[in-house]
Amino acid sequence: MENAITAGLSKQIVLARALETTANNVANQTTSGFKADHIAFREYLAAIDARTSGDPVVSLVVDPDTYTDFSAGGLEQSYRDLDFAIDGDGFFAVETASGVRYTRDGRFSVNAYGELVNRSGAQVLDAGGSPVLIDPEAGPVLSTPDGKLQQNATPIAQLGVYKFDDLRQLRKSGDNLFAASDEPVAAVAPRVRQGFFESSNVNPVAAMTDMIEVMRAYEQAARLTETANDLERQAIETLGRTN
């Protein structure tokens, strides 16, 4: 009986994490550049001494692994001069208080110091790792198809687009940003679309369907655990009366 309770609780723990992950996807379905997360379950059969249990093995769900779907979202036209979308592989780089972070969200603005910043106020970096500076008095910012920025036909910066050999080493660090354990390389000829931004890659219908299925599975696991607890309690009470 304890095996059934243990298996049920392990499933509830994993499903709770899956529900949290799916809910976060749903909440960010309109966040530009957001990448959906998914849970991969790992199951194993734990051998149990048949002399002390009616079930020789018990199936446990353990070590749920979260992985990020890095597939591109759609490109949406905004007509804003400071909105940029990467058409292909790569990430924008920003300087935060915790160090350099990477993002696909290219909805930028200019702060009071003339720095190009993301929506959290982090400085956007150029291809050399320096902040991109914009003169608010020098006219609109124009971009070439490979991300070279200019004002009044004067080049001002090469918008940094950085690539990684292995995207699996990227970890979410909040504010729609990724931290990297390996150094990236600056893309030589990136494709940058000005006046566009990348939408979230969350499929709203699929995400809501997943959430409903996970909630139902969690409720079922909770009922099974409760039933196992009731049966164990009844067995103890029966044993107590016979003694």
Tab-separated table of C-alpha atoms in Angstrom:
chain	number	residue	atom	x	y	z
A	1	MET	CA	0.000	0.000	0.000
A	2	GLU	CA	2.839	2.366	0.807
A	3	ASN	CA	4.203	1.724	-2.684
A	4	ALA	CA	0.975	2.998	-4.259
A	5	ILE	CA	1.057	6.100	-2.066
A	6	THR	CA	4.706	6.774	-2.924
A	7	ALA	CA	4.057	6.356	-6.648
A	8	GLY	CA	1.011	8.622	-6.483
A	9	LEU	CA	2.841	11.347	-4.604
A	10	SER	CA	5.791	11.239	-7.016
A	11	LYS	CA	3.375	11.720	-9.899
A	12	GLN	CA	1.638	14.624	-8.153
A	13	ILE	CA	4.954	16.406	-7.559
A	14	VAL	CA	5.939	16.128	-11.213
A	15	LEU	CA	2.486	17.139	-12.453
A	16	ALA	CA	2.526	20.206	-10.191
A	17	ARG	CA	5.758	21.300	-11.838
A	18	ALA	CA	4.314	20.589	-15.284
A	19	LEU	CA	1.256	22.685	-14.430
A	20	GLU	CA	3.462	25.583	-13.303
A	21	THR	CA	5.501	25.387	-16.518
A	22	THR	CA	2.437	25.220	-18.756
A	23	ALA	CA	0.765	28.104	-16.920
A	24	ASN	CA	3.887	30.216	-17.466
A	25	ASN	CA	3.750	29.432	-21.189
A	26	VAL	CA	0.118	30.526	-21.340
A	27	ALA	CA	0.890	33.732	-19.427
A	28	ASN	CA	3.639	34.603	-21.938
A	29	GLN	CA	1.826	33.779	-25.165
A	30	THR	CA	1.884	37.491	-26.100
A	31	THR	CA	5.424	38.222	-24.830
A	32	SER	CA	7.635	39.061	-27.796
A	33	GLY	CA	10.546	36.680	-28.287
A	34	PHE	CA	9.385	34.334	-25.511
A	35	LYS	CA	10.418	30.688	-25.789
A	36	ALA	CA	8.122	28.007	-24.408
A	37	ASP	CA	9.305	25.481	-21.831
A	38	HIS	CA	8.300	21.836	-21.631
A	39	ILE	CA	8.694	19.038	-19.103
A	40	ALA	CA	10.237	15.674	-19.944
A	41	PHE	CA	9.307	12.914	-17.487
A	42	ARG	CA	11.637	10.088	-16.557
A	43	GLU	CA	10.151	6.929	-15.095
A	44	TYR	CA	11.837	3.950	-13.490
A	45	LEU	CA	10.739	0.722	-11.852
A	46	ALA	CA	12.021	0.451	-8.307
A	47	ALA	CA	12.569	-3.126	-7.184
A	48	ILE	CA	10.726	-3.970	-3.959
A	49	ASP	CA	11.372	-7.005	-1.770
A	50	ALA	CA	8.460	-9.327	-2.613
A	51	ARG	CA	8.611	-10.789	0.906
A	52	THR	CA	7.440	-7.502	2.415
A	53	SER	CA	5.184	-6.251	-0.375
A	54	GLY	CA	2.512	-7.683	-2.577
A	55	ASP	CA	3.947	-5.732	-5.519
A	56	PRO	CA	7.485	-6.711	-6.570
A	57	VAL	CA	8.050	-3.410	-8.377
A	58	VAL	CA	6.668	0.114	-8.198
A	59	SER	CA	6.707	2.699	-10.988
A	60	LEU	CA	7.980	6.113	-9.902
A	61	VAL	CA	8.155	9.372	-11.860
A	62	VAL	CA	11.390	11.175	-11.016
A	63	ASP	CA	13.753	13.952	-12.073
A	64	PRO	CA	11.489	15.937	-14.404
A	65	ASP	CA	13.701	17.809	-16.840
A	66	THR	CA	12.664	21.216	-18.169
A	67	TYR	CA	13.775	22.047	-21.679
A	68	THR	CA	13.231	25.150	-23.807
A	69	ASP	CA	11.782	25.153	-27.297
A	70	PHE	CA	14.031	27.528	-29.250
A	71	SER	CA	12.020	27.432	-32.463
A	72	ALA	CA	11.356	30.862	-33.929
A	73	GLY	CA	8.109	32.701	-33.383
A	74	GLY	CA	6.398	34.572	-36.190
A	75	LEU	CA	7.588	38.021	-37.296
A	76	GLU	CA	5.074	40.786	-36.677
A	77	GLN	CA	5.335	44.234	-38.214
A	78	SER	CA	5.173	47.136	-35.765
A	79	TYR	CA	6.533	49.979	-37.930
A	80	ARG	CA	8.622	51.177	-34.959
A	81	ASP	CA	12.168	52.248	-35.876
A	82	LEU	CA	13.561	50.680	-32.705
A	83	ASP	CA	11.874	47.302	-33.049
A	84	PHE	CA	14.156	44.624	-34.484
A	85	ALA	CA	13.669	40.946	-35.244
A	86	ILE	CA	16.338	38.375	-36.039
A	87	ASP	CA	15.354	36.446	-39.148
A	88	GLY	CA	17.181	33.195	-38.448
A	89	ASP	CA	19.533	32.017	-35.718
A	90	GLY	CA	21.054	34.217	-33.036
A	91	PHE	CA	20.288	36.401	-30.043
A	92	PHE	CA	20.555	40.054	-29.120
A	93	ALA	CA	22.901	40.754	-26.198
A	94	VAL	CA	22.162	43.105	-23.301
A	95	GLU	CA	24.216	44.213	-20.314
A	96	THR	CA	22.452	43.642	-16.985
A	97	ALA	CA	23.515	44.061	-13.369
A	98	SER	CA	24.236	40.312	-13.376
A	99	GLY	CA	26.307	40.380	-16.557
A	100	VAL	CA	25.609	39.861	-20.242
A	101	ARG	CA	22.341	38.151	-21.084
A	102	TYR	CA	20.767	37.121	-24.386
A	103	THR	CA	17.284	37.528	-25.816
A	104	ARG	CA	15.166	37.244	-28.938
A	105	ASP	CA	13.025	40.190	-27.825
A	106	GLY	CA	14.112	43.136	-29.970
A	107	ARG	CA	11.618	45.767	-28.817
A	108	PHE	CA	14.062	48.500	-27.849
A	109	SER	CA	13.979	52.167	-26.882
A	110	VAL	CA	16.434	54.967	-26.063
A	111	ASN	CA	16.979	56.032	-22.446
A	112	ALA	CA	17.858	59.480	-21.101
A	113	TYR	CA	21.570	58.798	-21.696
A	114	GLY	CA	21.122	58.030	-25.385
A	115	GLU	CA	21.624	54.298	-24.864
A	116	LEU	CA	19.632	51.713	-26.750
A	117	VAL	CA	17.934	49.582	-24.073
A	118	ASN	CA	15.494	46.714	-23.806
A	119	ARG	CA	12.183	46.939	-21.973
A	120	SER	CA	13.881	46.211	-18.637
A	121	GLY	CA	16.364	49.058	-19.158
A	122	ALA	CA	19.382	46.847	-19.928
A	123	GLN	CA	21.847	48.252	-22.460
A	124	VAL	CA	21.743	46.662	-25.903
A	125	LEU	CA	25.227	45.664	-27.085
A	126	ASP	CA	26.803	45.983	-30.504
A	127	ALA	CA	28.826	43.307	-32.308
A	128	GLY	CA	31.890	44.256	-30.265
A	129	GLY	CA	30.140	44.044	-26.898
A	130	SER	CA	29.786	47.807	-26.336
A	131	PRO	CA	26.547	49.701	-25.641
A	132	VAL	CA	24.748	51.063	-28.692
A	133	LEU	CA	24.475	54.863	-28.464
A	134	ILE	CA	21.767	56.841	-30.244
A	135	ASP	CA	21.762	60.626	-30.739
A	136	PRO	CA	18.130	61.698	-30.272
A	137	GLU	CA	18.841	64.892	-32.215
A	138	ALA	CA	20.399	63.188	-35.252
A	139	GLY	CA	17.242	61.922	-36.879
A	140	PRO	CA	15.620	58.504	-37.172
A	141	VAL	CA	17.604	55.297	-36.858
A	142	LEU	CA	17.818	53.223	-40.015
A	143	SER	CA	19.084	49.662	-40.280
A	144	THR	CA	20.547	47.733	-43.172
A	145	PRO	CA	19.359	44.126	-43.664
A	146	ASP	CA	22.405	42.898	-41.705
A	147	GLY	CA	21.854	45.186	-38.704
A	148	LYS	CA	24.164	48.125	-39.436
A	149	LEU	CA	22.583	51.153	-37.769
A	150	GLN	CA	22.877	54.685	-39.098
A	151	GLN	CA	21.515	58.177	-38.577
A	152	ASN	CA	21.577	60.803	-41.336
A	153	ALA	CA	23.518	58.347	-43.514
A	154	THR	CA	26.228	58.137	-40.831
A	155	PRO	CA	27.022	54.646	-39.450
A	156	ILE	CA	26.667	54.498	-35.677
A	157	ALA	CA	26.797	50.790	-34.730
A	158	GLN	CA	26.542	47.187	-35.847
A	159	LEU	CA	23.683	45.690	-33.878
A	160	GLY	CA	25.063	42.656	-32.076
A	161	VAL	CA	23.635	39.267	-33.025
A	162	TYR	CA	25.285	36.354	-31.243
A	163	LYS	CA	25.176	32.634	-31.959
A	164	PHE	CA	25.797	29.546	-29.821
A	165	ASP	CA	26.995	26.121	-30.898
A	166	ASP	CA	24.756	24.406	-28.346
A	167	LEU	CA	21.509	26.069	-27.279
A	168	ARG	CA	21.044	23.525	-24.485
A	169	GLN	CA	23.579	25.388	-22.334
A	170	LEU	CA	21.344	28.480	-22.263
A	171	ARG	CA	19.289	28.923	-19.096
A	172	LYS	CA	16.437	31.338	-18.490
A	173	SER	CA	17.380	34.088	-16.042
A	174	GLY	CA	14.192	36.162	-15.844
A	175	ASP	CA	12.958	39.197	-17.806
A	176	ASN	CA	12.789	37.116	-20.999
A	177	LEU	CA	16.587	36.723	-20.949
A	178	PHE	CA	19.001	33.796	-21.139
A	179	ALA	CA	22.292	33.268	-19.321
A	180	ALA	CA	25.044	31.392	-21.149
A	181	SER	CA	27.768	29.159	-19.749
A	182	ASP	CA	29.732	29.263	-23.022
A	183	GLU	CA	30.933	32.283	-24.964
A	184	PRO	CA	28.985	33.006	-28.160
A	185	VAL	CA	30.343	34.260	-31.455
A	186	ALA	CA	29.101	37.366	-33.236
A	187	ALA	CA	27.177	36.506	-36.385
A	188	VAL	CA	29.070	37.598	-39.496
A	189	ALA	CA	26.085	38.405	-41.696
A	190	PRO	CA	22.937	38.341	-39.566
A	191	ARG	CA	19.517	38.994	-41.030
A	192	VAL	CA	17.818	41.749	-39.048
A	193	ARG	CA	14.345	43.106	-39.803
A	194	GLN	CA	13.712	46.672	-38.659
A	195	GLY	CA	10.144	47.594	-37.765
A	196	PHE	CA	9.361	43.989	-36.850
A	197	PHE	CA	9.446	41.942	-33.661
A	198	GLU	CA	9.366	38.215	-33.056
A	199	SER	CA	6.236	36.915	-31.407
A	200	SER	CA	6.158	34.230	-28.732
A	201	ASN	CA	6.474	30.666	-30.015
A	202	VAL	CA	3.764	29.484	-27.602
A	203	ASN	CA	0.830	27.808	-29.351
A	204	PRO	CA	-2.114	29.128	-27.284
A	205	VAL	CA	-4.517	26.303	-28.184
A	206	ALA	CA	-1.951	23.571	-27.534
A	207	ALA	CA	-0.844	25.233	-24.276
A	208	MET	CA	-4.410	25.467	-22.949
A	209	THR	CA	-5.056	21.860	-23.959
A	210	ASP	CA	-1.883	20.776	-22.153
A	211	MET	CA	-2.937	22.700	-19.043
A	212	ILE	CA	-6.345	21.021	-18.947
A	213	GLU	CA	-4.809	17.564	-19.422
A	214	VAL	CA	-2.224	18.150	-16.687
A	215	MET	CA	-4.899	19.406	-14.273
A	216	ARG	CA	-7.023	16.325	-14.922
A	217	ALA	CA	-4.035	14.015	-14.467
A	218	TYR	CA	-3.133	15.772	-11.206
A	219	GLU	CA	-6.676	15.425	-9.875
A	220	GLN	CA	-6.692	11.736	-10.821
A	221	ALA	CA	-3.350	11.148	-9.087
A	222	ALA	CA	-4.633	12.960	-5.997
A	223	ARG	CA	-7.752	10.765	-5.899
A	224	LEU	CA	-5.683	7.592	-6.261
A	225	THR	CA	-3.376	8.686	-3.441
A	226	GLU	CA	-6.370	9.509	-1.255
A	227	THR	CA	-7.927	6.110	-2.023
A	228	ALA	CA	-4.683	4.337	-1.128
A	229	ASN	CA	-4.540	6.279	2.148
A	230	ASP	CA	-8.141	5.317	2.944
A	231	LEU	CA	-7.477	1.633	2.240
A	232	GLU	CA	-4.372	1.685	4.418
A	233	ARG	CA	-6.295	3.349	7.250
A	234	GLN	CA	-9.102	0.798	6.964
A	235	ALA	CA	-6.587	-2.055	7.023
A	236	ILE	CA	-4.984	-0.663	10.184
A	237	GLU	CA	-8.386	-0.229	11.849
A	238	THR	CA	-9.405	-3.787	10.894
A	239	LEU	CA	-6.130	-5.166	12.208
A	240	GLY	CA	-6.629	-3.256	15.447
A	241	ARG	CA	-10.097	-4.728	15.974
A	242	THR	CA	-8.930	-8.296	15.337
A	243	ASN	CA	-6.222	-7.884	17.953
